[in-house]
Protein backbone atom coordinates (compact mmCIF):
# COMPACT_ATOMS: atom_id res chain seq x y z
CA UNK A 1 0.00 0.00 0.00
CA UNK A 2 0.88 3.65 0.08
CA UNK A 3 2.84 5.17 2.91
CA UNK A 4 0.70 7.12 5.38
CA UNK A 5 2.25 10.48 4.46
CA UNK A 6 1.41 9.95 0.76
CA UNK A 7 -2.22 9.18 1.61
CA UNK A 8 -2.43 12.40 3.65
CA UNK A 9 -1.03 14.42 0.74
CA UNK A 10 -3.54 12.83 -1.63
CA UNK A 11 -6.41 13.66 0.75
CA UNK A 12 -5.15 17.25 1.12
CA UNK A 13 -4.95 17.68 -2.67
CA UNK A 14 -8.44 16.24 -3.15
CA UNK A 15 -9.88 18.50 -0.45
CA UNK A 16 -8.20 21.58 -1.92
CA UNK A 17 -9.46 20.73 -5.40
CA UNK A 18 -13.03 20.29 -4.19
CA UNK A 19 -12.89 23.51 -2.19
CA UNK A 20 -11.63 25.47 -5.20
CA UNK A 21 -14.41 24.03 -7.39
CA UNK A 22 -16.98 25.09 -4.82
CA UNK A 23 -15.64 28.65 -4.77
CA UNK A 24 -15.75 28.81 -8.59
CA UNK A 25 -19.46 27.98 -8.54
CA UNK A 26 -20.05 31.04 -6.38
CA UNK A 27 -18.36 33.22 -9.01
CA UNK A 28 -20.76 32.15 -11.74
CA UNK A 29 -23.96 31.81 -9.77
CA UNK A 30 -26.13 34.86 -10.20
CA UNK A 31 -29.62 35.29 -8.94
CA UNK A 32 -31.26 36.83 -12.00
CA UNK A 33 -34.89 37.84 -11.64
CA UNK A 34 -36.40 35.62 -14.33
CA UNK A 35 -39.66 37.58 -14.44
CA UNK A 36 -37.80 40.83 -15.14
CA UNK A 37 -35.68 39.20 -17.85
CA UNK A 38 -38.77 37.64 -19.48
CA UNK A 39 -40.56 40.98 -19.26
CA UNK A 40 -37.64 42.77 -20.91
CA UNK A 41 -37.59 40.25 -23.76
CA UNK A 42 -41.36 40.62 -24.19
CA UNK A 43 -41.10 44.42 -24.23
CA UNK A 44 -38.31 44.29 -26.81
CA UNK A 45 -40.16 41.86 -29.06
CA UNK A 46 -43.41 43.84 -28.79
CA UNK A 47 -41.58 47.02 -29.75
CA UNK A 48 -39.93 45.33 -32.71
CA UNK A 49 -43.23 43.91 -34.00
CA UNK A 50 -45.13 47.15 -33.53
CA UNK A 51 -42.39 49.23 -35.14
CA UNK A 52 -42.27 46.95 -38.19
CA UNK A 53 -45.98 47.54 -38.72
CA UNK A 54 -45.57 51.29 -38.29
CA UNK A 55 -42.48 52.07 -40.39
CA UNK A 56 -42.04 49.32 -42.99
CA UNK A 57 -42.51 50.77 -46.47
CA UNK A 58 -42.27 47.41 -48.23
CA UNK A 59 -39.58 48.65 -50.62
CA UNK A 60 -36.48 48.96 -48.45
CA UNK A 61 -34.17 45.95 -48.15
CA UNK A 62 -35.33 43.66 -45.33
CA UNK A 63 -32.00 43.79 -43.49
CA UNK A 64 -31.85 47.59 -43.67
CA UNK A 65 -35.43 47.88 -42.45
CA UNK A 66 -34.62 45.43 -39.64
CA UNK A 67 -31.70 47.65 -38.60
CA UNK A 68 -33.98 50.71 -38.61
CA UNK A 69 -36.57 48.90 -36.53
CA UNK A 70 -33.93 47.79 -34.02
CA UNK A 71 -32.60 51.36 -33.74
CA UNK A 72 -36.14 52.60 -33.12
CA UNK A 73 -36.46 50.18 -30.20
CA UNK A 74 -33.16 51.24 -28.62
CA UNK A 75 -34.68 51.97 -25.21
CA UNK A 76 -36.23 48.51 -24.94
CA UNK A 77 -33.03 46.85 -26.13
CA UNK A 78 -30.96 48.82 -23.61
CA UNK A 79 -33.37 47.82 -20.84
CA UNK A 80 -33.01 44.19 -21.91
CA UNK A 81 -29.21 44.42 -21.84
CA UNK A 82 -29.22 46.02 -18.38
CA UNK A 83 -31.68 43.47 -17.01
CA UNK A 84 -29.95 40.46 -18.51
CA UNK A 85 -26.39 41.51 -17.69
CA UNK A 86 -26.12 43.87 -14.71
CA UNK A 87 -22.31 43.49 -14.80
CA UNK A 88 -22.07 45.33 -18.12
CA UNK A 89 -20.24 42.73 -20.21
CA UNK A 90 -19.83 44.25 -23.71
CA UNK A 91 -20.01 40.81 -25.34
CA UNK A 92 -23.50 40.29 -23.93
CA UNK A 93 -24.59 43.72 -25.17
CA UNK A 94 -23.26 43.02 -28.68
CA UNK A 95 -24.99 39.65 -28.83
CA UNK A 96 -28.32 41.05 -27.66
CA UNK A 97 -28.07 43.90 -30.17
CA UNK A 98 -27.24 41.44 -32.97
CA UNK A 99 -30.13 39.20 -31.90
CA UNK A 100 -32.46 42.20 -31.88
CA UNK A 101 -31.48 43.13 -35.44
CA UNK A 102 -31.89 39.50 -36.52
CA UNK A 103 -35.35 39.30 -34.95
CA UNK A 104 -36.39 42.65 -36.39
CA UNK A 105 -35.36 41.48 -39.87
CA UNK A 106 -37.35 38.29 -39.34
CA UNK A 107 -40.42 40.30 -38.33
CA UNK A 108 -40.02 42.46 -41.46
CA UNK A 109 -39.88 39.37 -43.68
CA UNK A 110 -42.89 37.76 -41.98
CA UNK A 111 -44.88 40.97 -42.13
CA UNK A 112 -44.18 41.38 -45.84
CA UNK A 113 -45.05 37.76 -46.52
CA UNK A 114 -48.34 38.11 -44.64
CA UNK A 115 -49.15 41.32 -46.53
CA UNK A 116 -48.44 39.66 -49.87
CA UNK A 117 -50.53 36.62 -48.93
CA UNK A 118 -53.47 38.85 -48.02
CA UNK A 119 -53.03 40.77 -51.28
CA UNK A 120 -53.13 37.56 -53.32
CA UNK A 121 -56.41 36.45 -51.73
CA UNK A 122 -58.24 39.59 -52.81
PDB file of C-alpha atoms in Angstrom:
ATOM      1  CA  UNK A   1       0.000   0.000   0.000  1.00  0.00           C
ATOM      2  CA  UNK A   2       0.879   3.646   0.081  1.00  0.00           C
ATOM      3  CA  UNK A   3       2.840   5.165   2.914  1.00  0.00           C
ATOM      4  CA  UNK A   4       0.698   7.118   5.378  1.00  0.00           C
ATOM      5  CA  UNK A   5       2.246  10.481   4.462  1.00  0.00           C
ATOM      6  CA  UNK A   6       1.412   9.945   0.762  1.00  0.00           C
ATOM      7  CA  UNK A   7      -2.215   9.178   1.613  1.00  0.00           C
ATOM      8  CA  UNK A   8      -2.434  12.397   3.645  1.00  0.00           C
ATOM      9  CA  UNK A   9      -1.028  14.416   0.745  1.00  0.00           C
ATOM     10  CA  UNK A  10      -3.540  12.827  -1.630  1.00  0.00           C
ATOM     11  CA  UNK A  11      -6.407  13.664   0.748  1.00  0.00           C
ATOM     12  CA  UNK A  12      -5.150  17.246   1.117  1.00  0.00           C
ATOM     13  CA  UNK A  13      -4.951  17.681  -2.671  1.00  0.00           C
ATOM     14  CA  UNK A  14      -8.440  16.238  -3.146  1.00  0.00           C
ATOM     15  CA  UNK A  15      -9.882  18.498  -0.446  1.00  0.00           C
ATOM     16  CA  UNK A  16      -8.200  21.575  -1.917  1.00  0.00           C
ATOM     17  CA  UNK A  17      -9.464  20.732  -5.395  1.00  0.00           C
ATOM     18  CA  UNK A  18     -13.034  20.286  -4.189  1.00  0.00           C
ATOM     19  CA  UNK A  19     -12.885  23.511  -2.188  1.00  0.00           C
ATOM     20  CA  UNK A  20     -11.634  25.471  -5.196  1.00  0.00           C
ATOM     21  CA  UNK A  21     -14.407  24.035  -7.388  1.00  0.00           C
ATOM     22  CA  UNK A  22     -16.977  25.087  -4.823  1.00  0.00           C
ATOM     23  CA  UNK A  23     -15.638  28.651  -4.768  1.00  0.00           C
ATOM     24  CA  UNK A  24     -15.751  28.813  -8.590  1.00  0.00           C
ATOM     25  CA  UNK A  25     -19.461  27.977  -8.542  1.00  0.00           C
ATOM     26  CA  UNK A  26     -20.050  31.036  -6.376  1.00  0.00           C
ATOM     27  CA  UNK A  27     -18.357  33.219  -9.011  1.00  0.00           C
ATOM     28  CA  UNK A  28     -20.760  32.151 -11.741  1.00  0.00           C
ATOM     29  CA  UNK A  29     -23.965  31.811  -9.768  1.00  0.00           C
ATOM     30  CA  UNK A  30     -26.128  34.855 -10.198  1.00  0.00           C
ATOM     31  CA  UNK A  31     -29.624  35.291  -8.942  1.00  0.00           C
ATOM     32  CA  UNK A  32     -31.263  36.830 -12.000  1.00  0.00           C
ATOM     33  CA  UNK A  33     -34.888  37.839 -11.637  1.00  0.00           C
ATOM     34  CA  UNK A  34     -36.403  35.620 -14.333  1.00  0.00           C
ATOM     35  CA  UNK A  35     -39.661  37.584 -14.437  1.00  0.00           C
ATOM     36  CA  UNK A  36     -37.797  40.827 -15.144  1.00  0.00           C
ATOM     37  CA  UNK A  37     -35.683  39.200 -17.851  1.00  0.00           C
ATOM     38  CA  UNK A  38     -38.766  37.641 -19.481  1.00  0.00           C
ATOM     39  CA  UNK A  39     -40.559  40.978 -19.263  1.00  0.00           C
ATOM     40  CA  UNK A  40     -37.639  42.771 -20.907  1.00  0.00           C
ATOM     41  CA  UNK A  41     -37.592  40.245 -23.762  1.00  0.00           C
ATOM     42  CA  UNK A  42     -41.356  40.619 -24.185  1.00  0.00           C
ATOM     43  CA  UNK A  43     -41.102  44.422 -24.230  1.00  0.00           C
ATOM     44  CA  UNK A  44     -38.309  44.295 -26.805  1.00  0.00           C
ATOM     45  CA  UNK A  45     -40.161  41.864 -29.059  1.00  0.00           C
ATOM     46  CA  UNK A  46     -43.409  43.843 -28.793  1.00  0.00           C
ATOM     47  CA  UNK A  47     -41.581  47.024 -29.747  1.00  0.00           C
ATOM     48  CA  UNK A  48     -39.928  45.325 -32.714  1.00  0.00           C
ATOM     49  CA  UNK A  49     -43.226  43.906 -33.998  1.00  0.00           C
ATOM     50  CA  UNK A  50     -45.132  47.155 -33.534  1.00  0.00           C
ATOM     51  CA  UNK A  51     -42.389  49.231 -35.139  1.00  0.00           C
ATOM     52  CA  UNK A  52     -42.274  46.953 -38.191  1.00  0.00           C
ATOM     53  CA  UNK A  53     -45.985  47.536 -38.718  1.00  0.00           C
ATOM     54  CA  UNK A  54     -45.570  51.295 -38.291  1.00  0.00           C
ATOM     55  CA  UNK A  55     -42.479  52.072 -40.393  1.00  0.00           C
ATOM     56  CA  UNK A  56     -42.037  49.320 -42.989  1.00  0.00           C
ATOM     57  CA  UNK A  57     -42.508  50.774 -46.467  1.00  0.00           C
ATOM     58  CA  UNK A  58     -42.267  47.415 -48.230  1.00  0.00           C
ATOM     59  CA  UNK A  59     -39.582  48.654 -50.620  1.00  0.00           C
ATOM     60  CA  UNK A  60     -36.482  48.962 -48.448  1.00  0.00           C
ATOM     61  CA  UNK A  61     -34.174  45.955 -48.146  1.00  0.00           C
ATOM     62  CA  UNK A  62     -35.329  43.663 -45.331  1.00  0.00           C
ATOM     63  CA  UNK A  63     -31.999  43.788 -43.486  1.00  0.00           C
ATOM     64  CA  UNK A  64     -31.853  47.591 -43.674  1.00  0.00           C
ATOM     65  CA  UNK A  65     -35.435  47.879 -42.451  1.00  0.00           C
ATOM     66  CA  UNK A  66     -34.618  45.433 -39.643  1.00  0.00           C
ATOM     67  CA  UNK A  67     -31.703  47.648 -38.602  1.00  0.00           C
ATOM     68  CA  UNK A  68     -33.981  50.714 -38.607  1.00  0.00           C
ATOM     69  CA  UNK A  69     -36.569  48.899 -36.532  1.00  0.00           C
ATOM     70  CA  UNK A  70     -33.932  47.794 -34.022  1.00  0.00           C
ATOM     71  CA  UNK A  71     -32.603  51.362 -33.740  1.00  0.00           C
ATOM     72  CA  UNK A  72     -36.144  52.595 -33.123  1.00  0.00           C
ATOM     73  CA  UNK A  73     -36.460  50.181 -30.195  1.00  0.00           C
ATOM     74  CA  UNK A  74     -33.158  51.238 -28.625  1.00  0.00           C
ATOM     75  CA  UNK A  75     -34.681  51.970 -25.210  1.00  0.00           C
ATOM     76  CA  UNK A  76     -36.232  48.512 -24.943  1.00  0.00           C
ATOM     77  CA  UNK A  77     -33.031  46.845 -26.132  1.00  0.00           C
ATOM     78  CA  UNK A  78     -30.958  48.817 -23.613  1.00  0.00           C
ATOM     79  CA  UNK A  79     -33.372  47.823 -20.839  1.00  0.00           C
ATOM     80  CA  UNK A  80     -33.013  44.188 -21.913  1.00  0.00           C
ATOM     81  CA  UNK A  81     -29.212  44.420 -21.839  1.00  0.00           C
ATOM     82  CA  UNK A  82     -29.217  46.016 -18.381  1.00  0.00           C
ATOM     83  CA  UNK A  83     -31.684  43.474 -17.011  1.00  0.00           C
ATOM     84  CA  UNK A  84     -29.949  40.460 -18.513  1.00  0.00           C
ATOM     85  CA  UNK A  85     -26.389  41.508 -17.687  1.00  0.00           C
ATOM     86  CA  UNK A  86     -26.123  43.871 -14.715  1.00  0.00           C
ATOM     87  CA  UNK A  87     -22.311  43.488 -14.797  1.00  0.00           C
ATOM     88  CA  UNK A  88     -22.067  45.332 -18.125  1.00  0.00           C
ATOM     89  CA  UNK A  89     -20.240  42.734 -20.212  1.00  0.00           C
ATOM     90  CA  UNK A  90     -19.828  44.254 -23.708  1.00  0.00           C
ATOM     91  CA  UNK A  91     -20.006  40.815 -25.340  1.00  0.00           C
ATOM     92  CA  UNK A  92     -23.502  40.287 -23.933  1.00  0.00           C
ATOM     93  CA  UNK A  93     -24.593  43.721 -25.172  1.00  0.00           C
ATOM     94  CA  UNK A  94     -23.256  43.024 -28.677  1.00  0.00           C
ATOM     95  CA  UNK A  95     -24.987  39.646 -28.831  1.00  0.00           C
ATOM     96  CA  UNK A  96     -28.324  41.048 -27.657  1.00  0.00           C
ATOM     97  CA  UNK A  97     -28.069  43.903 -30.173  1.00  0.00           C
ATOM     98  CA  UNK A  98     -27.238  41.442 -32.969  1.00  0.00           C
ATOM     99  CA  UNK A  99     -30.127  39.200 -31.897  1.00  0.00           C
ATOM    100  CA  UNK A 100     -32.458  42.203 -31.881  1.00  0.00           C
ATOM    101  CA  UNK A 101     -31.484  43.130 -35.441  1.00  0.00           C
ATOM    102  CA  UNK A 102     -31.891  39.499 -36.518  1.00  0.00           C
ATOM    103  CA  UNK A 103     -35.349  39.295 -34.950  1.00  0.00           C
ATOM    104  CA  UNK A 104     -36.386  42.647 -36.390  1.00  0.00           C
ATOM    105  CA  UNK A 105     -35.365  41.481 -39.870  1.00  0.00           C
ATOM    106  CA  UNK A 106     -37.355  38.292 -39.344  1.00  0.00           C
ATOM    107  CA  UNK A 107     -40.423  40.304 -38.331  1.00  0.00           C
ATOM    108  CA  UNK A 108     -40.017  42.459 -41.458  1.00  0.00           C
ATOM    109  CA  UNK A 109     -39.880  39.375 -43.680  1.00  0.00           C
ATOM    110  CA  UNK A 110     -42.887  37.757 -41.982  1.00  0.00           C
ATOM    111  CA  UNK A 111     -44.879  40.974 -42.126  1.00  0.00           C
ATOM    112  CA  UNK A 112     -44.180  41.381 -45.835  1.00  0.00           C
ATOM    113  CA  UNK A 113     -45.052  37.756 -46.518  1.00  0.00           C
ATOM    114  CA  UNK A 114     -48.344  38.111 -44.640  1.00  0.00           C
ATOM    115  CA  UNK A 115     -49.155  41.320 -46.527  1.00  0.00           C
ATOM    116  CA  UNK A 116     -48.438  39.656 -49.875  1.00  0.00           C
ATOM    117  CA  UNK A 117     -50.529  36.615 -48.934  1.00  0.00           C
ATOM    118  CA  UNK A 118     -53.467  38.847 -48.025  1.00  0.00           C
ATOM    119  CA  UNK A 119     -53.030  40.769 -51.280  1.00  0.00           C
ATOM    120  CA  UNK A 120     -53.127  37.564 -53.318  1.00  0.00           C
ATOM    121  CA  UNK A 121     -56.406  36.451 -51.732  1.00  0.00           C
ATOM    122  CA  UNK A 122     -58.236  39.594 -52.807  1.00  0.00           C
TER     123      UNK A 122
END
